[in-house]
PDB file of C-alpha atoms in Angstrom:
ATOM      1  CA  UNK A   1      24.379  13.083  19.292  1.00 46.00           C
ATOM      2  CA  UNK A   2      26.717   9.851  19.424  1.00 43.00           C
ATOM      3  CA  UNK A   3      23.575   7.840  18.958  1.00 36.00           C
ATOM      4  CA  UNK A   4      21.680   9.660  16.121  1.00 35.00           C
ATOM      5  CA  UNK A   5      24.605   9.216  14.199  1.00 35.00           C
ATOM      6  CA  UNK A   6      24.735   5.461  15.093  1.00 32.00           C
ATOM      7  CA  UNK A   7      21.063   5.297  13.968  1.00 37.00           C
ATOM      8  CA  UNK A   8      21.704   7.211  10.787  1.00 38.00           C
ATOM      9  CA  UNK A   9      24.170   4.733  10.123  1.00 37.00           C
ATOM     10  CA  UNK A  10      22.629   1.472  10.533  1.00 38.00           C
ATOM     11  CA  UNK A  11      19.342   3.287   8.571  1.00 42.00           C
ATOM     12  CA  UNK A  12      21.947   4.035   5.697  1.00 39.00           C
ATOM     13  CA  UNK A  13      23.847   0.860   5.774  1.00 40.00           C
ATOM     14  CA  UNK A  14      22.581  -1.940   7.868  1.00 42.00           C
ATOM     15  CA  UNK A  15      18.754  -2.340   6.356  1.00 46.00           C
ATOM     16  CA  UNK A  16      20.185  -3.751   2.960  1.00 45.00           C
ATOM     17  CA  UNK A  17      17.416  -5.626   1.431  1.00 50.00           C
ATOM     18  CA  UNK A  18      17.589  -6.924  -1.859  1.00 59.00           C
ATOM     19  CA  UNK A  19      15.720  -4.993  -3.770  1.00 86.00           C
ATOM     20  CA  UNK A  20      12.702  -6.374  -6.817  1.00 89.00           C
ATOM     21  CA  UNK A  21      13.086  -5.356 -10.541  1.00 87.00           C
ATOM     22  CA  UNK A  22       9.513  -4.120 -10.423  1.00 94.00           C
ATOM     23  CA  UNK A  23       7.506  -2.297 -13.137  1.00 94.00           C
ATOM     24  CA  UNK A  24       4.955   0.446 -12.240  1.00 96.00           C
ATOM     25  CA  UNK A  25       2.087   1.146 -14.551  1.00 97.00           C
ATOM     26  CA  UNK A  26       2.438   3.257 -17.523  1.00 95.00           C
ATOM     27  CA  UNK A  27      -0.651   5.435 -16.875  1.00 95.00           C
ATOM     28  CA  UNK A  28      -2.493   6.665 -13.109  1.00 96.00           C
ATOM     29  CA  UNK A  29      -5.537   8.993 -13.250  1.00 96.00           C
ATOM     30  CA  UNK A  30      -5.785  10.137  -9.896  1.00 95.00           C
ATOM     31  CA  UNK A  31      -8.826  11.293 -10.146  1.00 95.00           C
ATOM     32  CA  UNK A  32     -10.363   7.974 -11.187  1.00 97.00           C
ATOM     33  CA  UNK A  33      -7.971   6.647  -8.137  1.00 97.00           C
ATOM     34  CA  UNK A  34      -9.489   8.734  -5.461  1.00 97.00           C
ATOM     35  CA  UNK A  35     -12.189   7.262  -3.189  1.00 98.00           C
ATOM     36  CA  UNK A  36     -12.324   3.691  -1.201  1.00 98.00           C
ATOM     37  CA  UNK A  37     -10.047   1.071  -1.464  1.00 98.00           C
ATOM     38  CA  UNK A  38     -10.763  -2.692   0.468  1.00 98.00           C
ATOM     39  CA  UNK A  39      -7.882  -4.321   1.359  1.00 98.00           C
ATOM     40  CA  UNK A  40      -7.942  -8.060  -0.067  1.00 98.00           C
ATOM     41  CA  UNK A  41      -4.960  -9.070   0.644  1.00 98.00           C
ATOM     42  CA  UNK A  42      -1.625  -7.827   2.265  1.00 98.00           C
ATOM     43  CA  UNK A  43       1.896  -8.859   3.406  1.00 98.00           C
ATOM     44  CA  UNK A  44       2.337  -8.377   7.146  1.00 97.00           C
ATOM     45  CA  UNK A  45       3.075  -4.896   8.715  1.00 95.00           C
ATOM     46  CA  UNK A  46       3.986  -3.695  12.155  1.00 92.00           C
ATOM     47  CA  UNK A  47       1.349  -0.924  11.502  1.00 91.00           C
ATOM     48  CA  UNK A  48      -1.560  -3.073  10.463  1.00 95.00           C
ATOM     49  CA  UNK A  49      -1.007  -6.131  13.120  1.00 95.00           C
ATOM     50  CA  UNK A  50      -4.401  -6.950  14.312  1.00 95.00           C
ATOM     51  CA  UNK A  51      -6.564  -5.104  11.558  1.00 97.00           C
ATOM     52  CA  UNK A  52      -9.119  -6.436   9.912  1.00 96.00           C
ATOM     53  CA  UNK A  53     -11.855  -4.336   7.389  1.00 96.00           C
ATOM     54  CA  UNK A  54      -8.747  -2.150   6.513  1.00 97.00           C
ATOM     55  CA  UNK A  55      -9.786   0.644   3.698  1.00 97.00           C
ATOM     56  CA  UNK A  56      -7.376   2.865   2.006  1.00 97.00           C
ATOM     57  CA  UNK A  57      -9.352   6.423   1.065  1.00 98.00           C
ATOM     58  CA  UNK A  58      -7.571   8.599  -1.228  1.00 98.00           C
ATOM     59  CA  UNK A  59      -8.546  12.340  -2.178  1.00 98.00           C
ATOM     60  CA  UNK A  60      -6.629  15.412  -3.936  1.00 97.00           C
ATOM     61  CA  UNK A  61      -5.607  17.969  -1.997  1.00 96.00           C
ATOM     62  CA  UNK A  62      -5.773  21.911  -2.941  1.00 95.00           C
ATOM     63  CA  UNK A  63      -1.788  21.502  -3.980  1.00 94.00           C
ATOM     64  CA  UNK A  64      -2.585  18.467  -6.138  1.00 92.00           C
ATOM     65  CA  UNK A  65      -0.772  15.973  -3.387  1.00 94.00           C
ATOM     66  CA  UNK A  66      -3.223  13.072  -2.158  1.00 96.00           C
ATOM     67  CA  UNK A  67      -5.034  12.652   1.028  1.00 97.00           C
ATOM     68  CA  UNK A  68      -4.312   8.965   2.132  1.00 97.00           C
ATOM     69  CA  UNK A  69      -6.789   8.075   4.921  1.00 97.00           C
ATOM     70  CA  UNK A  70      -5.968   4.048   6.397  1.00 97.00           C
ATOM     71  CA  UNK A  71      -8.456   2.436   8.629  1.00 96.00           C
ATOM     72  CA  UNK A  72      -9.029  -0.677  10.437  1.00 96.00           C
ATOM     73  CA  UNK A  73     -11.062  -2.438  12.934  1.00 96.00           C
ATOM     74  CA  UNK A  74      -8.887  -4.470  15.927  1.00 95.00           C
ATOM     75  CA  UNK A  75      -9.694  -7.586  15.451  1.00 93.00           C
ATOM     76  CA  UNK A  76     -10.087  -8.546  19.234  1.00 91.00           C
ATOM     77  CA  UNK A  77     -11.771  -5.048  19.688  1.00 90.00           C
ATOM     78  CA  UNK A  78     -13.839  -4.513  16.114  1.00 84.00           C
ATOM     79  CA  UNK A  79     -15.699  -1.701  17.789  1.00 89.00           C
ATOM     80  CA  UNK A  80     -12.471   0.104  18.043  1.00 93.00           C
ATOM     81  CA  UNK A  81     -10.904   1.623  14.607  1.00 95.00           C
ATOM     82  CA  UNK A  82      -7.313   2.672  13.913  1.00 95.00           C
ATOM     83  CA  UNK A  83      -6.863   5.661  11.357  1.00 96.00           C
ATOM     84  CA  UNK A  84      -3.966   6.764  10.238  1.00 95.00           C
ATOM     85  CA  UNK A  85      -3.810   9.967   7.371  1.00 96.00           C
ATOM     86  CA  UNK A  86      -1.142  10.366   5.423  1.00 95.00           C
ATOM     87  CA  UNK A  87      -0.214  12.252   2.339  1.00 96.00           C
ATOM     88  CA  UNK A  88       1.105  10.670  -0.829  1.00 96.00           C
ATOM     89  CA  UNK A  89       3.045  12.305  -4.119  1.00 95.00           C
ATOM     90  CA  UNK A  90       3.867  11.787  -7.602  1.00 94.00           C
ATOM     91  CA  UNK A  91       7.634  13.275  -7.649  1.00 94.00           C
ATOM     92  CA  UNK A  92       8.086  12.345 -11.208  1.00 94.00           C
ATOM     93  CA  UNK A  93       5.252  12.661 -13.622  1.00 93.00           C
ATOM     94  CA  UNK A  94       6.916  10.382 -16.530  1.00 95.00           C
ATOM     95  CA  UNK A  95       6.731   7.534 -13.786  1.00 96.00           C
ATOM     96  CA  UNK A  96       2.878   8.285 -12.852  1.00 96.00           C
ATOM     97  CA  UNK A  97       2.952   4.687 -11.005  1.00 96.00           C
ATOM     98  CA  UNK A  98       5.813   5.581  -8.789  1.00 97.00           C
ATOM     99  CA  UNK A  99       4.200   7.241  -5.664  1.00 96.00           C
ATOM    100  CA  UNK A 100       5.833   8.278  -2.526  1.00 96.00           C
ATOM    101  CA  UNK A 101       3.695   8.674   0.710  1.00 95.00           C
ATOM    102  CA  UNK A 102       3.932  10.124   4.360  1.00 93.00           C
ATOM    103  CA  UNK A 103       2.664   9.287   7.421  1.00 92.00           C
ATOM    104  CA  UNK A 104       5.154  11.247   9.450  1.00 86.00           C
ATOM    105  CA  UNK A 105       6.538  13.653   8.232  1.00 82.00           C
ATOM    106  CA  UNK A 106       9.599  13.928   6.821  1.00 85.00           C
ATOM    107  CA  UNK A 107       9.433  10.414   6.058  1.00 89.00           C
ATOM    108  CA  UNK A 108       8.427   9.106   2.838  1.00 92.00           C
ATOM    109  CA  UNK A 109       8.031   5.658   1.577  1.00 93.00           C
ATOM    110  CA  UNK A 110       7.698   4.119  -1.658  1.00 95.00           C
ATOM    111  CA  UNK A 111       3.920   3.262  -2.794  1.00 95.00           C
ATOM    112  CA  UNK A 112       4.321   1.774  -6.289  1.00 97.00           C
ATOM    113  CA  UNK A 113       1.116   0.451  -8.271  1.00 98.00           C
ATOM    114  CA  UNK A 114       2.146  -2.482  -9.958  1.00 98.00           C
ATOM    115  CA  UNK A 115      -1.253  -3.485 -11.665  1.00 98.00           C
ATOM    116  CA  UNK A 116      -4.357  -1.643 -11.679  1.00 98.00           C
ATOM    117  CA  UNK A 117      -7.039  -2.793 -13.312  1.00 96.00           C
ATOM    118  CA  UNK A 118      -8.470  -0.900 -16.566  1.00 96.00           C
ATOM    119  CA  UNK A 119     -11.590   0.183 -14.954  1.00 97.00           C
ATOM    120  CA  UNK A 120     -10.156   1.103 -11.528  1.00 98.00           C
ATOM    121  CA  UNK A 121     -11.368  -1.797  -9.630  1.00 98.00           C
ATOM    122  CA  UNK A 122      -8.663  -3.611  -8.578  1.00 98.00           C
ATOM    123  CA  UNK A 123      -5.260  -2.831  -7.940  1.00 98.00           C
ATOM    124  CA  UNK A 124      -1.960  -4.338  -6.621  1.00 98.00           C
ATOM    125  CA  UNK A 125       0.312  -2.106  -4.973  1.00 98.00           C
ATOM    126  CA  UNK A 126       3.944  -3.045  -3.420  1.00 97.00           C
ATOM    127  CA  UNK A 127       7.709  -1.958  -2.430  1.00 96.00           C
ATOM    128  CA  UNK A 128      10.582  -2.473  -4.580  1.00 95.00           C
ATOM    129  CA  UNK A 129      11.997  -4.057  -1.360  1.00 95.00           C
ATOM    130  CA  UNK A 130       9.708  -6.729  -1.435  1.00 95.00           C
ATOM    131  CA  UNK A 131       8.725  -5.765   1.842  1.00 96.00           C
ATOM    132  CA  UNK A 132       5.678  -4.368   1.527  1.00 96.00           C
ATOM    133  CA  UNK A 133       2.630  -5.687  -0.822  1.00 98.00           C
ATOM    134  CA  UNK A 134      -1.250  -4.775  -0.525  1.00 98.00           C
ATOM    135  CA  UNK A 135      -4.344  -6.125  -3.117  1.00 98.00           C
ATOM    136  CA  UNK A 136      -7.153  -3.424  -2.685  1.00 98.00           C
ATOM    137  CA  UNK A 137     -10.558  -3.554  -4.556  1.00 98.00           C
ATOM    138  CA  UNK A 138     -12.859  -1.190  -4.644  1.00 98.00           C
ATOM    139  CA  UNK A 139     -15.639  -3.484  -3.081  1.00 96.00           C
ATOM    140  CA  UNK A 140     -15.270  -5.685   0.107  1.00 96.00           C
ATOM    141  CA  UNK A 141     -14.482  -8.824  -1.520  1.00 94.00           C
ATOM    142  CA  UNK A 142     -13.300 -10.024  -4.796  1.00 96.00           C
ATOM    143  CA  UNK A 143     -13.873 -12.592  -7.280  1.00 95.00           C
ATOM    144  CA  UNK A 144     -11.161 -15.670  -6.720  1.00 96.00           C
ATOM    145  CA  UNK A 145     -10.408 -15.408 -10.854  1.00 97.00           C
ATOM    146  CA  UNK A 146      -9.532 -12.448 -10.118  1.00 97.00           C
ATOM    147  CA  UNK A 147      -7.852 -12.448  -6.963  1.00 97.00           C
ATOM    148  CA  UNK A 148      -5.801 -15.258  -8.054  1.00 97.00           C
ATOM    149  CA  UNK A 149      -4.697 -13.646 -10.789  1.00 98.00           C
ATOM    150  CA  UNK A 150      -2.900 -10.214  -9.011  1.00 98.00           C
ATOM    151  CA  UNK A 151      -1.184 -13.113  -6.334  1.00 98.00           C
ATOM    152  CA  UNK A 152       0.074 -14.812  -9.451  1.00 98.00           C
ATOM    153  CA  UNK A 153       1.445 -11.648 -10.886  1.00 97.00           C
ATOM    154  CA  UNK A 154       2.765 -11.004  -7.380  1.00 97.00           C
ATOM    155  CA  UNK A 155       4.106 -13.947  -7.301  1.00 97.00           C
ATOM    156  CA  UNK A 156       5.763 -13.462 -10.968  1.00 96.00           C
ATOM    157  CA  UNK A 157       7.464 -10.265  -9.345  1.00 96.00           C
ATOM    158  CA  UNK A 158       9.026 -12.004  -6.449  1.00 96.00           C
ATOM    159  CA  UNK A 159       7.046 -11.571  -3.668  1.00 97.00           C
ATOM    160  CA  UNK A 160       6.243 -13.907  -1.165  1.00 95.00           C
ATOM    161  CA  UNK A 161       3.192 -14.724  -1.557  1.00 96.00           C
ATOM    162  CA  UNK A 162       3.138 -17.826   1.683  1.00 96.00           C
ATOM    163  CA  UNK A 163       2.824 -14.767   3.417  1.00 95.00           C
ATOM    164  CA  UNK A 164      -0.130 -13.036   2.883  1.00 97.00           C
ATOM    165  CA  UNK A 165      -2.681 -12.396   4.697  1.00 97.00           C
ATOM    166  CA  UNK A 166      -6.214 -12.440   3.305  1.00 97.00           C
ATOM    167  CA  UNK A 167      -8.102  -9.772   5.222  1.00 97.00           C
ATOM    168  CA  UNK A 168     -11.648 -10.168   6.658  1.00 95.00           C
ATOM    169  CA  UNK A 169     -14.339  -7.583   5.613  1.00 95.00           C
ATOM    170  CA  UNK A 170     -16.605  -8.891   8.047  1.00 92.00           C
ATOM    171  CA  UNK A 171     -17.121  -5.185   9.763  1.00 88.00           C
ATOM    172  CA  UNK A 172     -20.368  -2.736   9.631  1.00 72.00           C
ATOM    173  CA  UNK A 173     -19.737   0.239   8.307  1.00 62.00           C
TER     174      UNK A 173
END
């Protein structure tokens, strides 16, 4: 018991991270949201390490949550594919933008959409820690104009940007 509490602890008060002034978007249709996502771009992750041809697919559940469904081929094994599913939530609909999603349960962590593009084509998503940052398109690669443009707004934000990784879409489906 001793060392739950210890953990608690140090989760509560040792993991300070400064913390971005972010801005979600105004507006999310989830239903125009749903379906495959590429990821273009990412900042690293324990839980992505050796992925490449990641895909984010979302669909709405019966209770109106989301069905988050992560895959990606190892890169040293791209026969082999890691999936993950998840469930995400809007817990405030006047912040549509400010998701919160679960891949164990009880835990939730923050999935905010920064900048989505009018059409549902592109879209940056990130933390408010900074930590985490992903650029997902709804095709497997994206135009440099374009790309360029959601780093640069990244960038803008605060997020380190030397960092990301560029992921390869090089994978059958």
């Amino acid at each position: 018991m001793r060392y739950l509490t210890l953990i608690i602890i140090i989760m509560l008060f040792g993991c300070k991270t400064q913390k971005l002034q972010l801005e979600t978007v105004n507006q999310l249709d989830l239903k125009k949201y749903t379906g495959t996502w590429y990821e273009i771009a990412r900042l690293p992750n324990s839980f992505e390490k050796g992925l490449k041809c990641t895909t984010a697919n979302y669909s709405i559940n019966d209770d109106g949550s989301i069905k988050v469904v992560n895959k990606g081929h190892k890169t040293d094994e791209p026969d082999k594919v890691k999936q993950s599913t998840g469930k995400a939530l809007v817990p405030d609909k006047a912040e549509p933008g400010k998701l919160k999603v679960s891949f164990q349960w009880p835990f939730y962590g923050k999935y905010w959409v920064l900048k989505l593009d009018p059409e549902y084509k592109h879209v940056l998503v990130g933390t408010p820690s900074g930590k985490y940052l992903w650029l997902l398109s709804r095709n497997p690669d994206m135009d440099d104009r374009e790309m360029l443009e959601y780093v640069e707004y990244a960038k803008s934000k605060g997020f380190n940007i030397q960092n990301l990784i560029y992921v390869a879409q090089d994978c059958n489906p």
